[in-house]
Tab-separated table of C-alpha atoms and ligand atoms in Angstrom:
chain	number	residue	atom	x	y	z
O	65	UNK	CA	98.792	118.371	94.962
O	66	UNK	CA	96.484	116.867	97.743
O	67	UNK	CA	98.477	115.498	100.939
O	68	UNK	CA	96.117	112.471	101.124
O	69	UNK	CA	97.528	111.817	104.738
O	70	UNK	CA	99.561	114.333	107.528
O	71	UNK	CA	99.113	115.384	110.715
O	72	UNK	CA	99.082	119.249	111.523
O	73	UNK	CA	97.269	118.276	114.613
O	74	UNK	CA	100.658	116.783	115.950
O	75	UNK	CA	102.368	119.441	118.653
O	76	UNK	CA	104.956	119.531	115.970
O	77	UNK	CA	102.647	122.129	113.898
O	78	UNK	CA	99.321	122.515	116.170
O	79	UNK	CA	101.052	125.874	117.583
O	80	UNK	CA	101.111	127.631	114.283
O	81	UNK	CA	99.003	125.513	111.482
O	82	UNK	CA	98.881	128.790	109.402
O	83	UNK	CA	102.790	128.644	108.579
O	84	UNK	CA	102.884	124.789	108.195
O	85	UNK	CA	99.934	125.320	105.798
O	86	UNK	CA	101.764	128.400	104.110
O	87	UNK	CA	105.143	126.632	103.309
O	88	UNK	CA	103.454	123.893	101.722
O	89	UNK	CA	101.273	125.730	99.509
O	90	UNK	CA	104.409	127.807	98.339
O	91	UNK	CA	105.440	123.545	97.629
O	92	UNK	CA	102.600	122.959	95.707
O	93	UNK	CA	100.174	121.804	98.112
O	94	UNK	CA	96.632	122.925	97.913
O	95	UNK	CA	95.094	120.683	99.722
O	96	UNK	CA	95.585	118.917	102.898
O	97	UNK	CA	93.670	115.277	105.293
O	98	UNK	CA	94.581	116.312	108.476
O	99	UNK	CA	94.128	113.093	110.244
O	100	UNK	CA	93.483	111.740	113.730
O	101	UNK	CA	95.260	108.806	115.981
O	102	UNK	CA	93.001	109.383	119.101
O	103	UNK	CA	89.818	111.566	120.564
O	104	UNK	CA	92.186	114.306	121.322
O	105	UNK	CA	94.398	114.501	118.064
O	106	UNK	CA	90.910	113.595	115.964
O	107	UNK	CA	89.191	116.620	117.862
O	108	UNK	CA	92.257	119.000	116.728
O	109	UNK	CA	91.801	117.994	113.232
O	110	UNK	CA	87.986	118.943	113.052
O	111	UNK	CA	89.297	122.311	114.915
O	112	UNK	CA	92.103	123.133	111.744
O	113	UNK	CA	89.413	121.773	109.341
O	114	UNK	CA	87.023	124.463	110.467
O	115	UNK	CA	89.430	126.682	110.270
O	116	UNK	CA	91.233	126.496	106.650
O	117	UNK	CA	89.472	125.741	104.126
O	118	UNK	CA	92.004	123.614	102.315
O	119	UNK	CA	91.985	121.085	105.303
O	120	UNK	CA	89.764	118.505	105.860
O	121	UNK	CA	89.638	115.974	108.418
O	122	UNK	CA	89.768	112.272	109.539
O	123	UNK	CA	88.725	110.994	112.878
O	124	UNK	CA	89.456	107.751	114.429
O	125	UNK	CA	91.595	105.839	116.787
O	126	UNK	CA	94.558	104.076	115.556
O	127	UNK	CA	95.399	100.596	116.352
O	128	UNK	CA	98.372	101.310	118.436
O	129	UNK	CA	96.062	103.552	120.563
O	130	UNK	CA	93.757	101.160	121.450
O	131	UNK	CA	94.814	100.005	124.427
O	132	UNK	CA	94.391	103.447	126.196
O	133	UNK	CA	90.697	103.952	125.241
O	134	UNK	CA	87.507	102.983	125.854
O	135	UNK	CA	83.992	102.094	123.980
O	136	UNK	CA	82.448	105.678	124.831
O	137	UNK	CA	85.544	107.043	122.956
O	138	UNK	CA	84.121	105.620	119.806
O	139	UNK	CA	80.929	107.554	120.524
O	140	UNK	CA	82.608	110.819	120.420
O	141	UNK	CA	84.452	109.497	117.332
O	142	UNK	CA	80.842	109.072	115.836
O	143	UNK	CA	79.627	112.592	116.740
O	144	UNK	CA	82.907	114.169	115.318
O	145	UNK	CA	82.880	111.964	112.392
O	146	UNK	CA	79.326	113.769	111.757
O	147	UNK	CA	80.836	117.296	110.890
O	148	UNK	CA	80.924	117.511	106.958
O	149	UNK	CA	84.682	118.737	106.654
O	150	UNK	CA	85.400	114.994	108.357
O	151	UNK	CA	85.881	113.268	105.037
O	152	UNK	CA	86.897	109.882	106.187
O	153	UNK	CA	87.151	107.656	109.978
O	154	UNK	CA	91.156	107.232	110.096
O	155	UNK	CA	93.475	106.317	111.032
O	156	UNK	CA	92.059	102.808	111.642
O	157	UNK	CA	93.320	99.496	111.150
O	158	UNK	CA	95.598	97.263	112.668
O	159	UNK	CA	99.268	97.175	114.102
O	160	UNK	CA	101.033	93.930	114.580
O	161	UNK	CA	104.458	95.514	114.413
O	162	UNK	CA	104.153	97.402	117.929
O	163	UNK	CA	101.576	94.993	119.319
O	164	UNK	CA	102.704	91.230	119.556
O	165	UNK	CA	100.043	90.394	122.602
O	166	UNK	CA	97.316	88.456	120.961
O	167	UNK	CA	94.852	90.069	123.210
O	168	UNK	CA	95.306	93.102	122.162
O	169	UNK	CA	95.560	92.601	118.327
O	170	UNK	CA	91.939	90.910	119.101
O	171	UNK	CA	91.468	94.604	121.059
O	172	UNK	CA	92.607	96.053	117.808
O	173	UNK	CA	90.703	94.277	115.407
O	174	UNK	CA	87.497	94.819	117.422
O	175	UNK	CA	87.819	98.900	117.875
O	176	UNK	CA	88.562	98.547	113.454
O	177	UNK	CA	85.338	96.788	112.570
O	178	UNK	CA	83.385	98.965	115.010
O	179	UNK	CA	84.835	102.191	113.576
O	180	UNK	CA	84.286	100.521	110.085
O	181	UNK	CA	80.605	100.222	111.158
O	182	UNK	CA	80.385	104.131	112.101
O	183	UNK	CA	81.791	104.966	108.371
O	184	UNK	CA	78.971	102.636	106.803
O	185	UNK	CA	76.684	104.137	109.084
O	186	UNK	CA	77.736	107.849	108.029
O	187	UNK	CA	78.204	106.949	104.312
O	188	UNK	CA	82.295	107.857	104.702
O	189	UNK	CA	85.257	106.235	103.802
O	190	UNK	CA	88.508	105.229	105.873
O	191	UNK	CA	91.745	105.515	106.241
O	192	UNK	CA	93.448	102.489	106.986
O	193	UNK	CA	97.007	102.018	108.944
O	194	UNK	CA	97.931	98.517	108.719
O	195	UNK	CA	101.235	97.129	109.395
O	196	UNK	CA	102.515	93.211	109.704
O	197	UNK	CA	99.166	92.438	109.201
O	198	UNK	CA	97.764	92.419	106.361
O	199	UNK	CA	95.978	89.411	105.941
O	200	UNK	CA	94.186	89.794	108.725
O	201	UNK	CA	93.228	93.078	107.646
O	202	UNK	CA	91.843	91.930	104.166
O	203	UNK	CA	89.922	89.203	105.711
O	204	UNK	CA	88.363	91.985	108.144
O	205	UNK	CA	87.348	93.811	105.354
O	206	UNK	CA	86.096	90.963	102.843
O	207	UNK	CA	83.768	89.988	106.185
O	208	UNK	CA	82.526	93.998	106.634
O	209	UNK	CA	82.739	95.829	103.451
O	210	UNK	CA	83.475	99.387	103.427
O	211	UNK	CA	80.635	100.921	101.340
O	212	UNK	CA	82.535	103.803	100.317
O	213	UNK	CA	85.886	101.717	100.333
O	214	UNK	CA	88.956	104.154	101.142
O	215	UNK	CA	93.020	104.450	101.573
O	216	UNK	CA	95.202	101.926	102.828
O	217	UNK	CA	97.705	104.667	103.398
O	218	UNK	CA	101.534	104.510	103.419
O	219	UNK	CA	100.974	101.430	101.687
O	220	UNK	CA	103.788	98.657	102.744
O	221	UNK	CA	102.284	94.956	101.281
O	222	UNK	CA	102.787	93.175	98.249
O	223	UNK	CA	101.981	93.649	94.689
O	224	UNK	CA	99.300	90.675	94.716
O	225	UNK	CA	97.509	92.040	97.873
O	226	UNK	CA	97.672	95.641	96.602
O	227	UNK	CA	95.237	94.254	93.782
O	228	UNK	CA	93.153	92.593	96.375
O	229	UNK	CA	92.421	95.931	98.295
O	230	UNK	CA	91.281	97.685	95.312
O	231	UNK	CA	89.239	95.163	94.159
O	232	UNK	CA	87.600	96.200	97.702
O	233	UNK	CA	87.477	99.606	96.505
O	234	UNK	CA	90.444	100.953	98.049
O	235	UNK	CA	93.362	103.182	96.862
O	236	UNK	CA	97.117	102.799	97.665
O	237	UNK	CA	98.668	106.187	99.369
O	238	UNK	CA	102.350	106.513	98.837
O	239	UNK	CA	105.072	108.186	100.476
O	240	UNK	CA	108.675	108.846	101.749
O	241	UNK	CA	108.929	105.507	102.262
O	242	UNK	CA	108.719	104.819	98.849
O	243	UNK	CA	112.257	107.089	98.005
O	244	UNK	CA	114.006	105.148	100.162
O	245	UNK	CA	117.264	103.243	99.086
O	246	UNK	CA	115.582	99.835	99.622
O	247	UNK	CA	112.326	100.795	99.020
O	248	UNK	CA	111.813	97.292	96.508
O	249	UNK	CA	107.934	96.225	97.385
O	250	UNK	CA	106.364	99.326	96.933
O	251	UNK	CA	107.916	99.533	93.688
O	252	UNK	CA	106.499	96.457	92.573
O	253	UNK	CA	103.548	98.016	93.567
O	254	UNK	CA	103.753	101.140	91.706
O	255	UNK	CA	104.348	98.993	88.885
O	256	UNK	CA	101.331	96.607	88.791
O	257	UNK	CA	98.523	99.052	89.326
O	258	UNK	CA	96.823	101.670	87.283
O	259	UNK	CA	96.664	105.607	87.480
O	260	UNK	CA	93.246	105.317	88.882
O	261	UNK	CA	94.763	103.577	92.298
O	262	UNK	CA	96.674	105.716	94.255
O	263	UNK	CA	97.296	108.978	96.041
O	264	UNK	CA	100.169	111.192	97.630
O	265	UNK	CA	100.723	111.443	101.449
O	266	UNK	CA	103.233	112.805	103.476
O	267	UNK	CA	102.413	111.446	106.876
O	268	UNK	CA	104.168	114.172	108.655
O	269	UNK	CA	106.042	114.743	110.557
O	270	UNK	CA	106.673	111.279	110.068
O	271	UNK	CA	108.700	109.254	107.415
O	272	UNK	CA	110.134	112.246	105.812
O	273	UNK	CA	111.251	111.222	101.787
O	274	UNK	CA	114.921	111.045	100.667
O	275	UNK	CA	117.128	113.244	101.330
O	276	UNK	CA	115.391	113.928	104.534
O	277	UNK	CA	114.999	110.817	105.899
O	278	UNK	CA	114.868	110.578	109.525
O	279	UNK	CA	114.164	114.843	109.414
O	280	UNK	CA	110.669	115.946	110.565
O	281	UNK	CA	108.561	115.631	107.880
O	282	UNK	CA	106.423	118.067	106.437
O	283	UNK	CA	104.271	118.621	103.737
O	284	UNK	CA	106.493	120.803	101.724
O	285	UNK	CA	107.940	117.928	101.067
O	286	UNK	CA	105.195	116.367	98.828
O	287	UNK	CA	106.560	116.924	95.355
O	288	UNK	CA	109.727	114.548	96.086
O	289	UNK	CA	107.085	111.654	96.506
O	290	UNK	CA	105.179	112.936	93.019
O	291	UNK	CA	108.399	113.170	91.351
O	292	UNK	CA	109.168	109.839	92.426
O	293	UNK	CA	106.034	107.769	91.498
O	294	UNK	CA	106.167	109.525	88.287
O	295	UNK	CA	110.211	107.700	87.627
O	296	UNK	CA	108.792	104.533	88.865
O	297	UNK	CA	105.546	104.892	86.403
O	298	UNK	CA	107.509	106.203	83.365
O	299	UNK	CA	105.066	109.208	83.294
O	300	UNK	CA	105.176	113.134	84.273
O	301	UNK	CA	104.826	114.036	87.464
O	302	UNK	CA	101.835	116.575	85.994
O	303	UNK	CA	100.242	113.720	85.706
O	304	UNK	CA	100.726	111.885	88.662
O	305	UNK	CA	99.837	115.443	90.366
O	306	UNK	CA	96.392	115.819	88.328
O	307	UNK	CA	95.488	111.592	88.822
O	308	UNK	CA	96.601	111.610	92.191
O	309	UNK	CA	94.238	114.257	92.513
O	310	UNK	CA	91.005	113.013	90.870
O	311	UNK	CA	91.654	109.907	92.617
O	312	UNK	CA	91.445	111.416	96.497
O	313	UNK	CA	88.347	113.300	95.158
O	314	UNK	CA	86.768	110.575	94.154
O	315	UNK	CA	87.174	108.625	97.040
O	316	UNK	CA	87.308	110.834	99.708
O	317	UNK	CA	84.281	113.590	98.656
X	549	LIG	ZN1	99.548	108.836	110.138
């Protein structure tokens, strides 16, 4: 399995990446997107991808962080993003939930299309965190197409936008969220697209899957999310492992 989405640059794991790595390779994970929130946590995440060769990276500076950074911080995102184990500019997007000041979703939405323009301009994907807004977020990227589309990771929006995205060119990542008890939307999700639309993340040490919820995640824990998309999807989770697989390589390389 790939973990299309975790973060061994958090000081949960950045003190000893080589264990986190090891347990969740004895799990079944050979591959890990080691993504970054800020300059600092996106600089870590080159750092581990030049270090293992089953990590890559994603650089970028999520919508929540926004507020703390500045315009030259996006220039250092654009010479990190330049490394070739960066695979993707994430996590980007947009984060109504936390951020209820209209001037700073406006602060949010500007720092996304600019980092949308650096992956354009680099030829890379992105990874997108969106959350209570997701219109605004479609209509952002219907008015600046990704060229090499991307993930909208830990997917939480409906069924009918879900198709809207990947008519964009983007794939759905799922994760613990989507064991939870009343986990209903993504269902529906899982339910109206094909095997050629989505991937597994972890997003640890967040949102760790049933029955770990509200543990530290990790990405050992990978295989409960598999086995879950494969109920939902009324196939094996061999499958799900080997299209889940072809799907982030397609995307993301
Ligand atoms: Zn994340």
């Amino acid at each position: 399995m790939i973990d299309s989405h975790c973060h061994i640059n958090d000081s949960a794991f950045v003190n000893n990446p080589e264990a986190y790595i090891k347990e969740a390779k004895d799990a079944g994970v050979a591959e890990f997107l080691v993504v970054g929130y800020d300059l600092k946590s996106s600089r870590i995440a080159v750092d581990i991808s030049k270090k293992y060769e089953n990590c890559n990276a994603a650089v970028g500076i999520h919508p929540s962080d926004v507020k703390r950074m500045g315009k030259n911080d996006l220039n250092e995102i654009e010479i990190l993003a330049k490394d070739p184990k960066v695979l993707a500019i994430g996590e980007i997007g947009l984060d109504y939930y936390w951020d209820k000041d209209p001037e700073i979703q406006k602060q949010q939405q500007e720092f996304f299309i600019k980092q949308i323009e650096i992956a354009n301009k680099l030829n890379k994907p992105i990874s997108i965190h969106c959350r209570e807004a997701y219109e605004d977020c479609y209509q952002i990227l219907k008015a600046h197409p990704v060229r090499r589309g991307g993930v909208m990771h830990c997917y939480g929006g409906s069924a009918e936008m879900a198709k809207l995205f990947i008519k964009l060119g983007f794939v759905l990542g799922f994760g613990g969220t989507l064991t939870f008890k009343n986990a209903r939307r993504p269902k529906e999700v899982l339910e109206a697209i094909s095997n050629e639309d989505y991937v597994l993340e972890t997003d640890a040490p967040y949102l760790a899957p049933d029955p770990f919820r509200g543990k530290q995640n990790h990405s050992k824990y990978l295989y409960l999310v598999k086995e879950k998309i494969a109920e939902l999807r009324g196939i094996s989770p061999e499958i799900v492992d080997l299209q889940s697989t072809q799907n982030f390589n397609r995307v993301f390389k």
